[in-house]
PDB file of C-alpha atoms in Angstrom:
ATOM      1  CA  MET A   1     123.310 -19.305  90.281  1.00 74.00           C
ATOM      2  CA  SER A   2     120.431 -16.674  90.187  1.00 81.00           C
ATOM      3  CA  ILE A   3     118.480 -15.815  87.329  1.00 81.00           C
ATOM      4  CA  THR A   4     120.460 -12.732  85.791  1.00 81.00           C
ATOM      5  CA  GLU A   5     123.264 -14.720  86.440  1.00 83.00           C
ATOM      6  CA  PHE A   6     121.768 -17.221  84.380  1.00 81.00           C
ATOM      7  CA  SER A   7     120.534 -14.926  81.699  1.00 82.00           C
ATOM      8  CA  GLU A   8     123.731 -13.519  81.017  1.00 82.00           C
ATOM      9  CA  LEU A   9     125.785 -16.415  80.747  1.00 83.00           C
ATOM     10  CA  PHE A  10     123.150 -17.737  78.429  1.00 86.00           C
ATOM     11  CA  PRO A  11     124.238 -16.538  74.283  1.00 85.00           C
ATOM     12  CA  SER A  12     120.987 -14.744  72.917  1.00 85.00           C
ATOM     13  CA  LYS A  13     120.436 -18.127  71.240  1.00 92.00           C
ATOM     14  CA  PHE A  14     121.342 -21.861  71.312  1.00 95.00           C
ATOM     15  CA  VAL A  15     122.085 -23.235  67.621  1.00 96.00           C
ATOM     16  CA  LYS A  16     123.045 -26.862  67.326  1.00 97.00           C
ATOM     17  CA  THR A  17     122.781 -29.349  64.498  1.00 97.00           C
ATOM     18  CA  ILE A  18     121.261 -32.968  65.608  1.00 97.00           C
ATOM     19  CA  SER A  19     120.559 -36.031  63.500  1.00 97.00           C
ATOM     20  CA  VAL A  20     117.943 -37.921  63.395  1.00 97.00           C
ATOM     21  CA  ASN A  21     120.146 -41.373  62.498  1.00 98.00           C
ATOM     22  CA  GLU A  22     119.731 -45.026  62.389  1.00 97.00           C
ATOM     23  CA  PHE A  23     121.067 -44.765  65.834  1.00 97.00           C
ATOM     24  CA  VAL A  24     118.713 -42.480  67.499  1.00 97.00           C
ATOM     25  CA  TYR A  25     115.675 -44.113  65.790  1.00 98.00           C
ATOM     26  CA  LYS A  26     116.469 -47.501  66.965  1.00 98.00           C
ATOM     27  CA  ASN A  27     117.258 -46.447  70.405  1.00 97.00           C
ATOM     28  CA  PHE A  28     113.614 -44.610  70.856  1.00 97.00           C
ATOM     29  CA  GLN A  29     112.088 -47.011  69.077  1.00 97.00           C
ATOM     30  CA  ASN A  30     113.491 -49.686  71.785  1.00 97.00           C
ATOM     31  CA  CYS A  31     112.805 -47.556  74.621  1.00 96.00           C
ATOM     32  CA  SER A  32     108.890 -46.702  73.694  1.00 96.00           C
ATOM     33  CA  GLY A  33     108.242 -49.961  72.532  1.00 96.00           C
ATOM     34  CA  ASP A  34     106.166 -48.095  69.733  1.00 97.00           C
ATOM     35  CA  LEU A  35     105.785 -50.015  66.613  1.00 97.00           C
ATOM     36  CA  ASN A  36     103.086 -48.385  64.677  1.00 98.00           C
ATOM     37  CA  PRO A  37     103.771 -48.760  60.555  1.00 98.00           C
ATOM     38  CA  LEU A  38     103.974 -44.899  59.823  1.00 98.00           C
ATOM     39  CA  HIS A  39     107.120 -45.114  61.902  1.00 98.00           C
ATOM     40  CA  THR A  40     108.389 -48.882  61.057  1.00 97.00           C
ATOM     41  CA  ASN A  41     107.181 -49.848  57.518  1.00 98.00           C
ATOM     42  CA  GLU A  42     108.187 -48.083  54.566  1.00 97.00           C
ATOM     43  CA  GLU A  43     105.462 -49.192  52.243  1.00 98.00           C
ATOM     44  CA  PHE A  44     102.635 -48.079  54.645  1.00 98.00           C
ATOM     45  CA  ALA A  45     104.500 -44.780  55.285  1.00 98.00           C
ATOM     46  CA  VAL A  46     104.104 -43.998  51.490  1.00 98.00           C
ATOM     47  CA  SER A  47     100.535 -45.322  50.769  1.00 98.00           C
ATOM     48  CA  LYS A  48      99.450 -42.753  53.294  1.00 98.00           C
ATOM     49  CA  GLY A  49     101.041 -39.854  51.253  1.00 97.00           C
ATOM     50  CA  PHE A  50     104.818 -39.693  52.868  1.00 98.00           C
ATOM     51  CA  LYS A  51     108.021 -40.103  51.421  1.00 97.00           C
ATOM     52  CA  GLY A  52     109.006 -42.594  53.611  1.00 97.00           C
ATOM     53  CA  LYS A  53     108.635 -43.890  57.302  1.00 97.00           C
ATOM     54  CA  VAL A  54     107.929 -40.904  59.427  1.00 98.00           C
ATOM     55  CA  MET A  55     110.713 -40.638  62.580  1.00 98.00           C
ATOM     56  CA  TYR A  56     108.959 -40.375  65.922  1.00 97.00           C
ATOM     57  CA  GLY A  57     107.810 -37.096  67.106  1.00 95.00           C
ATOM     58  CA  ASN A  58     109.172 -37.079  70.516  1.00 96.00           C
ATOM     59  CA  ILE A  59     112.511 -38.098  69.371  1.00 97.00           C
ATOM     60  CA  LEU A  60     112.546 -34.307  69.559  1.00 97.00           C
ATOM     61  CA  ASN A  61     111.607 -34.648  72.655  1.00 96.00           C
ATOM     62  CA  ALA A  62     114.812 -36.254  73.666  1.00 95.00           C
ATOM     63  CA  PHE A  63     116.898 -33.735  72.056  1.00 96.00           C
ATOM     64  CA  ILE A  64     115.641 -31.017  73.965  1.00 97.00           C
ATOM     65  CA  SER A  65     116.394 -33.218  77.203  1.00 96.00           C
ATOM     66  CA  TYR A  66     119.701 -33.036  75.889  1.00 96.00           C
ATOM     67  CA  PHE A  67     119.368 -29.159  75.279  1.00 96.00           C
ATOM     68  CA  VAL A  68     118.289 -28.831  79.085  1.00 96.00           C
ATOM     69  CA  GLY A  69     120.269 -30.955  80.951  1.00 95.00           C
ATOM     70  CA  GLU A  70     123.520 -30.496  78.864  1.00 95.00           C
ATOM     71  CA  CYS A  71     123.331 -27.208  77.125  1.00 94.00           C
ATOM     72  CA  LEU A  72     122.803 -24.731  79.748  1.00 93.00           C
ATOM     73  CA  PRO A  73     124.923 -22.482  81.818  1.00 92.00           C
ATOM     74  CA  THR A  74     123.939 -25.123  84.945  1.00 92.00           C
ATOM     75  CA  LYS A  75     122.658 -28.592  85.905  1.00 94.00           C
ATOM     76  CA  GLU A  76     120.481 -27.100  89.087  1.00 93.00           C
ATOM     77  CA  VAL A  77     117.625 -26.958  86.846  1.00 95.00           C
ATOM     78  CA  ILE A  78     114.033 -28.648  86.391  1.00 96.00           C
ATOM     79  CA  ILE A  79     111.904 -28.654  83.450  1.00 97.00           C
ATOM     80  CA  HIS A  80     108.533 -26.993  84.750  1.00 97.00           C
ATOM     81  CA  SER A  81     106.443 -27.404  81.433  1.00 97.00           C
ATOM     82  CA  GLN A  82     106.891 -27.460  77.741  1.00 97.00           C
ATOM     83  CA  THR A  83     104.851 -27.762  74.588  1.00 97.00           C
ATOM     84  CA  ILE A  84     105.500 -28.946  71.299  1.00 98.00           C
ATOM     85  CA  ASN A  85     103.756 -28.367  67.643  1.00 98.00           C
ATOM     86  CA  PHE A  86     104.698 -30.420  64.860  1.00 98.00           C
ATOM     87  CA  LYS A  87     104.832 -28.981  61.438  1.00 98.00           C
ATOM     88  CA  LEU A  88     106.364 -31.193  59.126  1.00 98.00           C
ATOM     89  CA  PRO A  89     107.495 -35.034  59.044  1.00 98.00           C
ATOM     90  CA  VAL A  90     111.112 -35.751  59.848  1.00 98.00           C
ATOM     91  CA  TYR A  91     112.446 -38.745  58.096  1.00 98.00           C
ATOM     92  CA  LEU A  92     115.635 -40.906  59.145  1.00 97.00           C
ATOM     93  CA  ASN A  93     118.732 -38.843  58.540  1.00 97.00           C
ATOM     94  CA  ASP A  94     117.506 -35.525  58.420  1.00 98.00           C
ATOM     95  CA  ASN A  95     119.886 -32.961  60.093  1.00 98.00           C
ATOM     96  CA  LEU A  96     117.979 -30.587  61.920  1.00 98.00           C
ATOM     97  CA  ASN A  97     118.940 -27.300  63.275  1.00 98.00           C
ATOM     98  CA  MET A  98     117.756 -27.060  66.991  1.00 98.00           C
ATOM     99  CA  GLU A  99     117.100 -23.334  68.132  1.00 98.00           C
ATOM    100  CA  PHE A 100     116.419 -22.113  71.519  1.00 97.00           C
ATOM    101  CA  ALA A 101     116.362 -18.265  72.943  1.00 96.00           C
ATOM    102  CA  ILE A 102     114.710 -17.416  75.992  1.00 95.00           C
ATOM    103  CA  SER A 103     111.587 -15.514  75.725  1.00 95.00           C
ATOM    104  CA  GLU A 104     110.865 -14.167  79.516  1.00 94.00           C
ATOM    105  CA  ILE A 105     112.270 -14.800  82.926  1.00 93.00           C
ATOM    106  CA  HIS A 106     110.150 -15.072  86.171  1.00 92.00           C
ATOM    107  CA  GLU A 107     112.112 -13.899  88.652  1.00 91.00           C
ATOM    108  CA  SER A 108     109.408 -14.488  91.544  1.00 90.00           C
ATOM    109  CA  VAL A 109     109.202 -18.381  91.024  1.00 92.00           C
ATOM    110  CA  ASN A 110     112.774 -18.547  89.323  1.00 92.00           C
ATOM    111  CA  ALA A 111     111.938 -19.488  86.376  1.00 94.00           C
ATOM    112  CA  ILE A 112     113.169 -19.081  82.308  1.00 95.00           C
ATOM    113  CA  GLU A 113     110.832 -19.912  79.255  1.00 96.00           C
ATOM    114  CA  PHE A 114     112.290 -20.464  76.110  1.00 97.00           C
ATOM    115  CA  LYS A 115     110.926 -20.195  72.757  1.00 98.00           C
ATOM    116  CA  TYR A 116     112.702 -23.182  70.170  1.00 98.00           C
ATOM    117  CA  HIS A 117     112.225 -24.801  67.239  1.00 98.00           C
ATOM    118  CA  PHE A 118     113.520 -27.512  64.925  1.00 98.00           C
ATOM    119  CA  LYS A 119     114.553 -26.370  61.001  1.00 98.00           C
ATOM    120  CA  ASN A 120     115.172 -28.818  58.655  1.00 98.00           C
ATOM    121  CA  GLU A 121     117.822 -28.692  55.370  1.00 96.00           C
ATOM    122  CA  SER A 122     115.420 -26.658  53.749  1.00 97.00           C
ATOM    123  CA  ASP A 123     115.165 -24.178  55.986  1.00 98.00           C
ATOM    124  CA  LYS A 124     111.421 -25.347  57.231  1.00 98.00           C
ATOM    125  CA  ILE A 125     109.913 -25.567  60.606  1.00 98.00           C
ATOM    126  CA  VAL A 126     109.426 -29.141  61.302  1.00 98.00           C
ATOM    127  CA  ALA A 127     108.082 -28.271  65.237  1.00 98.00           C
ATOM    128  CA  LYS A 128     108.411 -25.724  67.497  1.00 98.00           C
ATOM    129  CA  GLY A 129     107.125 -24.647  70.910  1.00 98.00           C
ATOM    130  CA  ASN A 130     107.762 -23.326  74.460  1.00 98.00           C
ATOM    131  CA  ILE A 131     109.709 -24.516  77.844  1.00 98.00           C
ATOM    132  CA  GLN A 132     110.196 -23.578  80.685  1.00 97.00           C
ATOM    133  CA  ILE A 133     112.676 -24.367  83.053  1.00 96.00           C
ATOM    134  CA  GLY A 134     112.597 -23.618  87.116  1.00 95.00           C
ATOM    135  CA  LEU A 135     116.392 -22.829  88.594  1.00 93.00           C
ATOM    136  CA  LEU A 136     116.873 -25.207  91.395  1.00 92.00           C
ATOM    137  CA  LYS A 137     117.709 -23.409  95.224  1.00 84.00           C
TER     138      LYS A 137
END
């Protein structure tokens, strides 16, 4: 697939609602081994000014991986780079809208850049960033 074919198949933006539920939380915790009390102890998190346990920020990276691996118009892709900036905390059972849009096409290196963000149910951005995807030949 060429860059041109890819960009023609990709919608102007991709939007999906995801849930940071107990299953996602526990599986990420088990995978990472991160037991920091900010993520595991309700009382500790509240004592630090949060409304409850703060979900792991890198859970959002798992949803970015889902986007790249399962939602693009080809499986012949590889992540070149990505950034993520966390703006607001995410809590257990938050439903987030993730939105990706092509921001640049680099034909010379067979790569596409996306801007993305995650919004909470109050329509506030909780995280945003960029990701560059290479198309495999």
